[in-house]
Short mmCIF file of C-alpha atoms in Angstrom, two decimals:
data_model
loop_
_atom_site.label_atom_id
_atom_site.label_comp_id
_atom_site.label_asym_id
_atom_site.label_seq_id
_atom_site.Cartn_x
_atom_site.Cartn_y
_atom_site.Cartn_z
CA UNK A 1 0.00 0.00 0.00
CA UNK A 2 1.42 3.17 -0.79
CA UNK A 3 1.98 5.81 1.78
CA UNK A 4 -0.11 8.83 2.63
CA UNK A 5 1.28 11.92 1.94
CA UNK A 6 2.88 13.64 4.80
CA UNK A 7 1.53 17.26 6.02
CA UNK A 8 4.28 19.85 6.16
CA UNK A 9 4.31 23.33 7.62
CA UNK A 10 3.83 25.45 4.14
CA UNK A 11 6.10 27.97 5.88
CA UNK A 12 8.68 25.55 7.74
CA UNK A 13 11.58 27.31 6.00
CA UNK A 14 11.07 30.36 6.39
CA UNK A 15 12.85 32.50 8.99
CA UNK A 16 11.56 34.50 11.68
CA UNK A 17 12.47 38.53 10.92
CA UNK A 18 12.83 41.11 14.26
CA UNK A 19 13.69 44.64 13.77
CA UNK A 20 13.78 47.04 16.67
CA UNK A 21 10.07 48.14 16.49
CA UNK A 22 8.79 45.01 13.64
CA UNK A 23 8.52 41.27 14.06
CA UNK A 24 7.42 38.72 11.88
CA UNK A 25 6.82 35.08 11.99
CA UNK A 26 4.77 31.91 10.59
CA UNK A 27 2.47 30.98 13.54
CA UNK A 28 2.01 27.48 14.17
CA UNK A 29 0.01 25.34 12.18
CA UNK A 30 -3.02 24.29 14.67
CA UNK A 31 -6.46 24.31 13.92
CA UNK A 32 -9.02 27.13 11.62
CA UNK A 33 -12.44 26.68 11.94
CA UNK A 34 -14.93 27.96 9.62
CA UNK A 35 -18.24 28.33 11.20
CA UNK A 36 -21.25 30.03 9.09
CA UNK A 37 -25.31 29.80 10.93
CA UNK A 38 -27.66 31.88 12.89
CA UNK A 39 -25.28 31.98 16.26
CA UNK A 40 -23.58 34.50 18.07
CA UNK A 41 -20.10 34.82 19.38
CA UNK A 42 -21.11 34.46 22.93
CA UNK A 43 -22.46 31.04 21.83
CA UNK A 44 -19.86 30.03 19.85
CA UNK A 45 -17.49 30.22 22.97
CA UNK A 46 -19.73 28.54 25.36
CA UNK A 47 -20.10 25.85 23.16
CA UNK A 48 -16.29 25.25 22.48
CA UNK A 49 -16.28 25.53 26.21
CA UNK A 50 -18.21 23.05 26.45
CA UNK A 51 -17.09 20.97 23.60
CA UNK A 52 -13.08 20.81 25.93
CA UNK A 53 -11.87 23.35 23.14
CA UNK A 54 -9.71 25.56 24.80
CA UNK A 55 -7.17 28.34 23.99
CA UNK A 56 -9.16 29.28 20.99
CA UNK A 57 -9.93 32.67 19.41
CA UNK A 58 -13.61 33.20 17.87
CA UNK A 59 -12.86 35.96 14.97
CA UNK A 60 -15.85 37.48 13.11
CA UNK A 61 -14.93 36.86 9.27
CA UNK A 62 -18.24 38.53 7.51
CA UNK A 63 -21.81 37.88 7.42
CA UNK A 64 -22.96 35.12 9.92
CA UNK A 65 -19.58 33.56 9.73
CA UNK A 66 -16.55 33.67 12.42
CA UNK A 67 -13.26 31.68 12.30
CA UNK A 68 -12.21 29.39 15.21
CA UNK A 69 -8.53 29.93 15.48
CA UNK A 70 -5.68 28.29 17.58
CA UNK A 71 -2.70 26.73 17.73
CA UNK A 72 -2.74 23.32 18.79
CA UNK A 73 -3.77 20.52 16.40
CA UNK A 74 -7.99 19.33 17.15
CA UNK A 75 -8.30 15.91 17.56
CA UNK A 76 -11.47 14.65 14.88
CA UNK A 77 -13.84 13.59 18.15
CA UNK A 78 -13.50 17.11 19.38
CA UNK A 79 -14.49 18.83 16.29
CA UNK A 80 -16.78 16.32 15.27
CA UNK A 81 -18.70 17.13 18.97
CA UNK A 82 -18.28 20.72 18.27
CA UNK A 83 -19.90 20.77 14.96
CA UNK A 84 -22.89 18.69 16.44
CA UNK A 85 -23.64 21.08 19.16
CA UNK A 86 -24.03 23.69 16.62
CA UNK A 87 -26.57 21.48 14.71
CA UNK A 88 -29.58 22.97 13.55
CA UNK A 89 -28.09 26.54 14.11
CA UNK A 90 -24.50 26.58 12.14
CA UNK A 91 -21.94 24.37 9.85
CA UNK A 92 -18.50 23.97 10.93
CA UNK A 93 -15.97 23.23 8.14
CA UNK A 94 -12.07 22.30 9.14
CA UNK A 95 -10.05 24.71 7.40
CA UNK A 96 -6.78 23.85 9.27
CA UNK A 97 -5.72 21.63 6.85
CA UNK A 98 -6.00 25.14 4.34
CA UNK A 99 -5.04 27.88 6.06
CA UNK A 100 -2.01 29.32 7.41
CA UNK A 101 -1.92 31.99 9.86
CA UNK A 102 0.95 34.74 9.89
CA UNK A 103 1.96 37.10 13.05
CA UNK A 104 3.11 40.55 12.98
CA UNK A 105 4.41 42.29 15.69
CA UNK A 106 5.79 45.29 16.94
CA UNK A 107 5.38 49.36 17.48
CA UNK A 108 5.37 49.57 13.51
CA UNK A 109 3.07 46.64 12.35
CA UNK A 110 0.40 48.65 11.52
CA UNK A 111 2.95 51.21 9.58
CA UNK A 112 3.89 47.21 7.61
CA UNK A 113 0.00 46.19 6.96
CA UNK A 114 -0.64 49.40 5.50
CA UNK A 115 1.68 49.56 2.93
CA UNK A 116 -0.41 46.62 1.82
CA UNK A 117 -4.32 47.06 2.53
CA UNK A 118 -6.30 49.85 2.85
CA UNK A 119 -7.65 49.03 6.42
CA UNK A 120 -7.23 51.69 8.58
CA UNK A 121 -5.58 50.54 11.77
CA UNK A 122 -5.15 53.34 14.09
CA UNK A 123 -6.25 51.51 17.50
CA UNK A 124 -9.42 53.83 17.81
CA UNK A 125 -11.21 52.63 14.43
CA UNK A 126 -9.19 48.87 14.26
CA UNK A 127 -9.00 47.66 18.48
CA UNK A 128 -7.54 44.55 19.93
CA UNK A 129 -10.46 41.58 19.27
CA UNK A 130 -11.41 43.69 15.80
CA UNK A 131 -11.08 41.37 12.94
CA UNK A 132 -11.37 42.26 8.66
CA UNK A 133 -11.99 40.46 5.28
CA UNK A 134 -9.26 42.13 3.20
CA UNK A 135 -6.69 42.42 0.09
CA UNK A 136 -3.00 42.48 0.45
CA UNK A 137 -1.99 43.12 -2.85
CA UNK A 138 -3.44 40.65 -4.69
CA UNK A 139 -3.72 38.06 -1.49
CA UNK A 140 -7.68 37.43 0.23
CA UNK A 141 -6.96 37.14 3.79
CA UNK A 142 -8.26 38.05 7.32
CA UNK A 143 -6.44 40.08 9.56
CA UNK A 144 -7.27 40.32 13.67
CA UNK A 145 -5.92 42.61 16.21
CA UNK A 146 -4.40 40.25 18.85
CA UNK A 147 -2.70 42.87 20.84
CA UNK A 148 -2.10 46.61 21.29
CA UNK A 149 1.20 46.20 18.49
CA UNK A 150 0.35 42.70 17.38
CA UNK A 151 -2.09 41.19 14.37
CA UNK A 152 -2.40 37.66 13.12
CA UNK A 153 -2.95 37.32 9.10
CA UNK A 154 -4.87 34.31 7.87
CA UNK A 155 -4.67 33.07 4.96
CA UNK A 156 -5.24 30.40 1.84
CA UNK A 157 -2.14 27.89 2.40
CA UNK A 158 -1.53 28.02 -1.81
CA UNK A 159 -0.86 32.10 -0.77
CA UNK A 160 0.79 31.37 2.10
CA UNK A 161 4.39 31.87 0.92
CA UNK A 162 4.21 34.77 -1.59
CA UNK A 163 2.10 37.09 1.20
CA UNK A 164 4.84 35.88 3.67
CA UNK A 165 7.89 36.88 0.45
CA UNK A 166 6.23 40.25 0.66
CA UNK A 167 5.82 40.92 3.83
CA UNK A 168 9.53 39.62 4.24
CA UNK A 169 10.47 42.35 2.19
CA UNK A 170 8.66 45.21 3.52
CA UNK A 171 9.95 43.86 6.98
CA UNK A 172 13.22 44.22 5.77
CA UNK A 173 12.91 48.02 4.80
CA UNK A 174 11.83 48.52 7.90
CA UNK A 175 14.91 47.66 9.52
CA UNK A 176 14.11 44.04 10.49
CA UNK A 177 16.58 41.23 9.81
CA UNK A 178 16.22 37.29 9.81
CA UNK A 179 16.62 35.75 13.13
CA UNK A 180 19.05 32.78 13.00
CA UNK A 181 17.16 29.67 14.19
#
């Protein structure tokens, strides 16, 4: 029988970047996901409570839709009892295995994202928990606010490594420099 094909970090050799005021680095590959029903955020986080899903992040991504985002791996039981408390009110599709989520860090990460997108982050109109459906460049993705100076980029794994090329680069002119692993 032949063998299964192995899953490998899309962004495994790529190195971290850190500047004085700009980090950036592929998160871990854990687990996205996709939820779309008549629910609330409020539920979906008492029912991932209840579910044993913890250390998870429940990110508004448009219409009736959020994204279910952490970094550890989901065991298929866990999911699978997630997706059947939400029966009758919302669909839950894995998207870990398609997704790849980004960070960016630092006193000038908004100053990077905006030399990309057109969201306007200034703290007052873009807070920490605030989440957007956006371009970079050419690249569909969602971008949260995770902290005061920190945001976590999500986006289609076939993407993955030309938005992190370009965001390489404008890390760069920013003063960054790889960080030897």
């Amino acid at each position: 029988m032949l063998d299964l094909p192995q899953k490998k970090p899309v962004l495994a050799g790529k190195a971290a970047l850190q500047g004085p005021d700009i980090r950036l680095e592929a998160l871990p590959e854990g687990h996205l996901l996709h939820v779309m029903g008549a629910t609330t955020t409020e539920d979906l986080e008492a029912h991932l409570s209840a579910a044993g899903i913890k250390d998870s992040a429940v990110r508004p991504a448009g219409y009736r839709q959020w994204f279910i985002a952490g970094n550890n791996v989901l065991p298929n039981a866990l999911v699978r009892d997630f997706s059947n408390a939400l029966a009758g009110s919302a669909f839950v599709s894995d998207q870990s295995h398609g997704r790849v989520c980004i960070g960016v860090s630092g006193l000038r990460a908004a100053e990077l994202l905006s030399k990309g997108t057109a969201v306007d982050f200034h703290p007052a109109t873009f807070p920490q928990g605030r989440t957007a459906m956006t371009l970079f460049g050419h690249i569909s993705l969602q971008v949260a606010r995770t902290g005061a100076d920190e945001f976590e980029l999500t986006v289609l794994r076939s993407f993955a490594e030309s938005l992190y090329e370009e965001l390489e680069a404008l890390a760069l002119s920013l003063g960054a420099a790889r960080v030897s692993s």
